[in-house]
Short mmCIF file of N, CA and C in Angstrom, two decimals:
data_model
loop_
_atom_site.label_atom_id
_atom_site.label_comp_id
_atom_site.label_asym_id
_atom_site.label_seq_id
_atom_site.Cartn_x
_atom_site.Cartn_y
_atom_site.Cartn_z
N MET A 26 0.78 -1.13 -0.05
CA MET A 26 -0.05 0.07 -0.05
C MET A 26 0.87 1.20 0.11
N LYS A 27 0.47 2.24 -0.85
CA LYS A 27 1.37 3.35 -0.95
C LYS A 27 1.04 4.37 -0.08
N ASP A 28 2.03 5.12 0.56
CA ASP A 28 1.87 6.02 1.60
C ASP A 28 1.53 7.53 0.74
N TYR A 29 0.42 8.06 1.07
CA TYR A 29 0.22 9.18 0.35
C TYR A 29 0.52 10.51 1.19
N ARG A 30 0.95 10.34 2.27
CA ARG A 30 1.39 11.50 3.23
C ARG A 30 2.62 11.95 2.63
N LYS A 31 2.60 13.54 2.50
CA LYS A 31 3.98 14.12 2.04
C LYS A 31 4.96 14.17 3.18
N THR A 32 6.25 14.00 2.66
CA THR A 32 7.24 14.03 3.66
C THR A 32 7.48 15.74 3.83
N GLU A 33 8.16 15.83 4.87
CA GLU A 33 8.69 17.27 5.12
C GLU A 33 9.28 17.96 4.04
N GLU A 34 10.24 17.28 3.34
CA GLU A 34 11.01 17.74 2.23
C GLU A 34 10.02 18.03 1.10
N GLU A 35 9.03 17.19 0.81
CA GLU A 35 8.05 17.37 -0.28
C GLU A 35 7.21 18.68 0.15
N LYS A 36 6.90 18.88 1.29
CA LYS A 36 6.03 19.98 1.77
C LYS A 36 6.93 21.21 1.56
N LEU A 37 8.16 21.24 1.95
CA LEU A 37 9.07 22.42 1.80
C LEU A 37 9.26 22.69 0.31
N GLU A 38 9.54 21.69 -0.52
CA GLU A 38 9.58 21.98 -1.95
C GLU A 38 8.18 22.40 -2.53
N ASP A 39 7.23 22.23 -2.18
CA ASP A 39 5.98 22.54 -2.60
C ASP A 39 5.81 24.25 -2.34
N ALA A 40 6.10 24.30 -0.99
CA ALA A 40 5.90 25.75 -0.33
C ALA A 40 6.99 26.84 -1.18
N ILE A 41 8.16 26.23 -1.40
CA ILE A 41 9.15 27.02 -2.23
C ILE A 41 8.74 27.31 -3.70
N ASN A 42 8.14 26.14 -4.26
CA ASN A 42 7.58 26.30 -5.72
C ASN A 42 6.33 27.37 -5.62
N GLU A 43 5.37 27.35 -4.51
CA GLU A 43 4.44 28.23 -4.41
C GLU A 43 4.77 29.65 -4.50
N VAL A 44 5.75 29.91 -3.41
CA VAL A 44 6.40 31.29 -3.35
C VAL A 44 6.97 31.70 -4.74
N ALA A 45 7.72 30.94 -5.25
CA ALA A 45 8.26 31.25 -6.81
C ALA A 45 7.15 31.76 -7.73
N LYS A 46 6.03 30.95 -7.67
CA LYS A 46 4.81 31.08 -8.50
C LYS A 46 4.22 32.51 -8.13
N LEU A 47 4.09 32.65 -6.84
CA LEU A 47 3.38 34.02 -6.45
C LEU A 47 4.41 35.09 -6.75
N LYS A 48 5.78 34.88 -6.63
CA LYS A 48 6.60 36.15 -7.18
C LYS A 48 6.52 36.30 -8.54
N ARG A 49 6.42 35.36 -9.48
CA ARG A 49 6.19 35.45 -10.70
C ARG A 49 4.94 36.20 -11.14
N LEU A 50 3.75 35.71 -10.48
CA LEU A 50 2.53 36.51 -10.64
C LEU A 50 2.52 37.96 -10.35
N LEU A 51 3.24 38.19 -9.11
CA LEU A 51 3.37 39.38 -8.77
C LEU A 51 4.10 40.35 -9.77
N HIS A 52 5.18 39.81 -10.33
CA HIS A 52 6.10 40.52 -10.98
C HIS A 52 5.42 40.65 -12.56
N ASP A 53 4.54 39.87 -12.90
CA ASP A 53 3.91 39.85 -13.96
C ASP A 53 2.86 41.08 -14.06
N LEU A 54 2.53 41.62 -12.91
CA LEU A 54 1.58 42.88 -12.93
C LEU A 54 2.29 44.10 -12.80
N THR A 55 3.60 44.10 -13.02
CA THR A 55 4.62 45.22 -13.04
C THR A 55 5.01 45.41 -14.59
N PRO A 56 5.59 46.63 -14.71
CA PRO A 56 6.16 46.72 -16.38
C PRO A 56 7.48 45.97 -16.51
N GLY A 57 7.81 45.23 -15.41
CA GLY A 57 9.08 44.47 -15.52
C GLY A 57 10.27 45.39 -15.40
N GLY A 58 11.39 44.81 -15.71
CA GLY A 58 12.71 45.64 -15.33
C GLY A 58 13.48 45.12 -14.22
N SER A 59 14.59 45.32 -14.18
CA SER A 59 15.55 44.79 -13.11
C SER A 59 15.15 45.23 -11.65
N GLU A 60 14.55 46.33 -11.52
CA GLU A 60 14.25 46.88 -10.26
C GLU A 60 13.13 45.94 -9.56
N PHE A 61 12.32 45.15 -10.59
CA PHE A 61 11.12 44.49 -9.89
C PHE A 61 11.77 42.99 -9.75
N TYR A 62 12.78 42.56 -10.48
CA TYR A 62 13.06 41.01 -10.37
C TYR A 62 13.30 40.75 -8.98
N ASN A 63 12.72 39.73 -8.60
CA ASN A 63 12.90 38.97 -7.31
C ASN A 63 12.63 40.02 -5.97
N ASN A 64 11.80 40.89 -6.31
CA ASN A 64 11.65 41.90 -5.21
C ASN A 64 9.95 42.22 -5.08
N PRO A 65 9.53 41.09 -4.40
CA PRO A 65 7.90 41.31 -4.29
C PRO A 65 7.67 42.44 -3.54
N GLU A 66 8.31 43.02 -2.63
CA GLU A 66 7.92 44.29 -1.73
C GLU A 66 7.79 45.39 -2.68
N TYR A 67 8.76 45.53 -3.58
CA TYR A 67 8.77 46.58 -4.51
C TYR A 67 7.74 46.48 -5.57
N CYS A 68 7.47 45.18 -6.12
CA CYS A 68 6.40 44.99 -7.04
C CYS A 68 5.13 45.55 -6.46
N ALA A 69 4.86 45.16 -5.01
CA ALA A 69 3.54 45.31 -4.50
C ALA A 69 3.47 46.82 -4.17
N LYS A 70 4.53 47.43 -3.79
CA LYS A 70 4.45 49.12 -3.75
C LYS A 70 4.04 49.69 -5.00
N TRP A 71 4.87 49.11 -6.13
CA TRP A 71 4.60 49.76 -7.57
C TRP A 71 3.09 49.69 -7.73
N ILE A 72 2.54 48.38 -7.51
CA ILE A 72 1.13 48.10 -7.91
C ILE A 72 0.30 48.98 -7.02
N ARG A 73 0.35 49.01 -5.77
CA ARG A 73 -0.50 50.03 -4.99
C ARG A 73 -0.43 51.50 -5.48
N GLU A 74 0.84 51.96 -5.83
CA GLU A 74 0.85 53.30 -6.18
C GLU A 74 0.10 53.53 -7.70
N SER A 75 0.37 52.55 -8.44
CA SER A 75 -0.19 52.69 -9.77
C SER A 75 -1.76 52.58 -9.60
N ARG A 76 -2.27 51.70 -8.64
CA ARG A 76 -3.71 51.76 -8.66
C ARG A 76 -4.20 53.00 -8.00
N GLN A 77 -3.44 53.56 -7.10
CA GLN A 77 -3.96 54.74 -6.31
C GLN A 77 -3.77 55.86 -7.65
N GLN A 78 -2.85 56.01 -8.43
CA GLN A 78 -2.94 57.01 -9.40
C GLN A 78 -4.07 56.74 -10.57
N GLU A 79 -4.34 55.50 -10.78
CA GLU A 79 -5.60 55.29 -11.69
C GLU A 79 -6.79 55.86 -11.02
N ALA A 80 -6.96 55.62 -9.69
CA ALA A 80 -8.12 56.07 -8.96
C ALA A 80 -8.19 57.59 -8.98
N THR A 81 -7.19 58.08 -8.66
CA THR A 81 -7.08 59.60 -8.53
C THR A 81 -7.38 60.07 -9.92
N SER A 82 -6.83 59.59 -11.15
CA SER A 82 -7.20 60.06 -12.49
C SER A 82 -8.67 59.91 -12.77
N LEU A 83 -9.19 58.75 -12.32
CA LEU A 83 -10.58 58.57 -12.64
C LEU A 83 -11.55 59.48 -11.87
N LYS A 84 -11.21 59.81 -10.63
CA LYS A 84 -11.91 60.70 -10.11
C LYS A 84 -11.85 62.21 -10.57
N VAL A 85 -10.63 62.57 -11.09
CA VAL A 85 -10.53 63.78 -11.68
C VAL A 85 -11.32 64.02 -13.09
N MET A 86 -11.30 62.75 -13.82
CA MET A 86 -12.07 62.66 -15.08
C MET A 86 -13.50 62.82 -14.82
N LEU A 87 -14.08 62.12 -13.69
CA LEU A 87 -15.36 62.17 -13.31
C LEU A 87 -16.00 63.47 -12.98
N LYS A 88 -15.07 64.30 -12.16
CA LYS A 88 -15.31 65.67 -11.73
C LYS A 88 -15.58 66.54 -13.16
N VAL A 89 -14.57 66.49 -13.91
CA VAL A 89 -14.51 67.26 -15.17
C VAL A 89 -15.89 66.76 -16.10
N GLU A 90 -16.16 65.67 -16.08
CA GLU A 90 -17.44 65.29 -16.69
C GLU A 90 -18.69 65.76 -16.15
N LYS A 91 -18.69 65.75 -14.86
CA LYS A 91 -19.85 66.17 -14.08
C LYS A 91 -20.06 67.68 -14.29
N GLU A 92 -18.87 68.42 -14.27
CA GLU A 92 -19.07 69.90 -14.57
C GLU A 92 -19.43 70.23 -15.83
N LYS A 93 -19.07 69.50 -16.84
CA LYS A 93 -19.54 69.65 -18.31
C LYS A 93 -20.93 69.27 -18.41
N ASN A 94 -21.38 68.41 -17.63
CA ASN A 94 -22.83 67.97 -17.55
C ASN A 94 -23.63 68.98 -17.01
N GLN A 95 -23.10 69.67 -15.85
CA GLN A 95 -23.82 70.65 -15.32
C GLN A 95 -23.87 72.00 -16.40
N THR A 96 -22.92 72.24 -16.96
CA THR A 96 -22.81 73.43 -17.83
C THR A 96 -23.95 73.28 -18.93
N LEU A 97 -23.82 72.04 -19.47
CA LEU A 97 -24.80 71.82 -20.61
C LEU A 97 -26.27 71.80 -20.08
N THR A 98 -26.56 71.20 -18.91
CA THR A 98 -27.88 71.36 -18.36
C THR A 98 -28.25 72.85 -18.13
N GLN A 99 -27.36 73.62 -17.58
CA GLN A 99 -27.65 75.03 -17.57
C GLN A 99 -27.88 75.70 -18.68
N ARG A 100 -27.19 75.36 -19.82
CA ARG A 100 -27.43 75.97 -21.17
C ARG A 100 -28.76 75.62 -21.75
N ASN A 101 -29.07 74.33 -21.52
CA ASN A 101 -30.51 73.68 -21.98
C ASN A 101 -31.44 74.45 -21.26
N VAL A 102 -31.50 74.73 -20.02
CA VAL A 102 -32.54 75.41 -19.27
C VAL A 102 -32.84 76.72 -19.89
N LEU A 103 -31.59 77.58 -20.09
CA LEU A 103 -31.66 78.70 -20.86
C LEU A 103 -32.25 78.73 -22.19
N LEU A 104 -31.88 77.90 -22.92
CA LEU A 104 -32.39 77.59 -24.40
C LEU A 104 -33.93 77.38 -24.30
N VAL A 105 -34.37 76.47 -23.56
CA VAL A 105 -35.78 76.24 -23.32
C VAL A 105 -36.61 77.58 -23.00
N LYS A 106 -36.09 78.16 -21.95
CA LYS A 106 -36.54 79.37 -21.60
C LYS A 106 -36.66 80.36 -22.59
N ALA A 107 -35.60 80.77 -23.28
CA ALA A 107 -35.52 81.57 -24.48
C ALA A 107 -36.61 81.10 -25.64
N LEU A 108 -36.70 79.92 -25.88
CA LEU A 108 -37.65 79.48 -26.74
C LEU A 108 -39.01 79.62 -26.32
N GLN A 109 -39.15 79.32 -25.16
CA GLN A 109 -40.65 79.60 -24.46
C GLN A 109 -41.02 81.07 -24.60
N ASP A 110 -40.01 81.98 -24.33
CA ASP A 110 -40.25 83.49 -24.27
C ASP A 110 -40.85 83.73 -25.85
N VAL A 111 -39.93 83.37 -26.75
CA VAL A 111 -40.35 83.52 -28.19
C VAL A 111 -41.63 82.95 -28.41
N LEU A 112 -41.87 81.83 -28.11
CA LEU A 112 -43.28 81.24 -28.40
C LEU A 112 -44.41 82.08 -27.72
N ASP A 113 -44.08 82.58 -26.65
CA ASP A 113 -45.21 83.25 -25.79
C ASP A 113 -45.59 84.67 -26.49
N GLU A 114 -44.44 85.34 -27.27
CA GLU A 114 -44.63 86.35 -27.89
C GLU A 114 -45.14 86.38 -29.43
N MET A 115 -45.14 85.26 -29.82
CA MET A 115 -45.37 85.00 -31.24
C MET A 115 -46.92 85.14 -31.39
N PRO A 116 -47.24 85.97 -32.58
CA PRO A 116 -48.55 86.32 -32.82
C PRO A 116 -49.28 84.98 -33.21
N PRO A 117 -50.62 84.93 -32.97
CA PRO A 117 -51.52 83.84 -33.43
C PRO A 117 -51.24 83.28 -34.78
N LYS A 118 -51.06 84.14 -35.81
CA LYS A 118 -50.75 83.77 -37.20
C LYS A 118 -49.38 84.38 -37.53
N PRO A 119 -48.26 83.68 -37.16
CA PRO A 119 -47.05 84.12 -37.59
C PRO A 119 -46.79 84.23 -39.10
N THR A 120 -45.96 85.32 -39.35
CA THR A 120 -45.59 85.43 -40.98
C THR A 120 -44.63 84.26 -41.23
N MET A 121 -44.39 84.21 -42.55
CA MET A 121 -43.30 83.22 -42.84
C MET A 121 -41.82 83.76 -42.35
N GLN A 122 -41.77 85.04 -42.48
CA GLN A 122 -40.53 85.54 -41.96
C GLN A 122 -40.35 85.48 -40.52
N ILE A 123 -41.34 85.47 -39.70
CA ILE A 123 -41.13 85.07 -38.15
C ILE A 123 -40.67 83.67 -37.99
N LEU A 124 -41.39 82.72 -38.76
CA LEU A 124 -41.03 81.38 -38.71
C LEU A 124 -39.46 81.06 -39.01
N LYS A 125 -39.08 81.77 -40.08
CA LYS A 125 -37.75 81.49 -40.53
C LYS A 125 -36.77 82.05 -39.48
N THR A 126 -37.09 83.20 -38.81
CA THR A 126 -36.26 83.76 -37.78
C THR A 126 -36.18 82.79 -36.66
N ILE A 127 -37.43 82.21 -36.29
CA ILE A 127 -37.34 81.22 -35.16
C ILE A 127 -36.61 79.97 -35.58
N GLN A 128 -36.77 79.48 -36.82
CA GLN A 128 -35.87 78.29 -37.30
C GLN A 128 -34.50 78.72 -37.20
N SER A 129 -34.13 79.84 -37.78
CA SER A 129 -32.59 80.30 -37.66
C SER A 129 -32.05 80.35 -36.36
N VAL A 130 -32.89 80.95 -35.30
CA VAL A 130 -32.24 80.93 -33.84
C VAL A 130 -32.24 79.67 -33.34
N ALA A 131 -33.34 78.69 -33.50
CA ALA A 131 -33.18 77.53 -32.96
C ALA A 131 -32.09 76.63 -33.49
N LYS A 132 -31.73 76.71 -34.80
CA LYS A 132 -30.68 76.07 -35.39
C LYS A 132 -29.38 76.47 -34.68
N GLU A 133 -29.16 77.87 -34.53
CA GLU A 133 -28.05 78.33 -33.95
C GLU A 133 -27.83 77.95 -32.70
N ALA A 134 -28.97 77.93 -31.85
CA ALA A 134 -28.81 77.45 -30.50
C ALA A 134 -28.54 76.01 -30.42
N LEU A 135 -28.92 75.05 -31.16
CA LEU A 135 -28.59 73.59 -31.14
C LEU A 135 -27.20 73.57 -31.60
N SER A 136 -26.89 74.20 -32.69
CA SER A 136 -25.33 74.30 -32.94
C SER A 136 -24.47 74.69 -31.94
N ASN A 137 -24.74 75.66 -31.17
CA ASN A 137 -24.01 76.15 -30.05
C ASN A 137 -23.95 75.05 -28.95
N ASN A 138 -25.18 74.44 -28.68
CA ASN A 138 -25.27 73.49 -27.64
C ASN A 138 -24.35 72.28 -27.92
N GLN A 139 -24.18 72.00 -29.09
CA GLN A 139 -23.35 70.72 -29.42
C GLN A 139 -21.85 70.84 -29.34
N LYS A 140 -21.38 72.17 -29.15
CA LYS A 140 -19.91 72.39 -29.00
C LYS A 140 -19.32 72.00 -27.73
#
């Protein structure tokens, strides 16, 4: 009958192989280079800093996008109000010239809003 229990030497060899594998995996998460070779502490530090920089960049990008969205929302409110003012002042039977003016202003407003 075969003994399936591992000897202490086999357990030690497995642990050494596992550590080497984990070092390689950690190293693979870095850009490489001699400063990372066989230096898991430096690899981990670089990964932490890199992830922090990514998070900071994403926060800045999100803030900029929110500000753009707020600006566009404010412009849309102003455009809707301006259009409503024009419609409120329009005579019951507008002339073709008035309609063309309204169309021109609306196109300009839409064009400016898309910039």
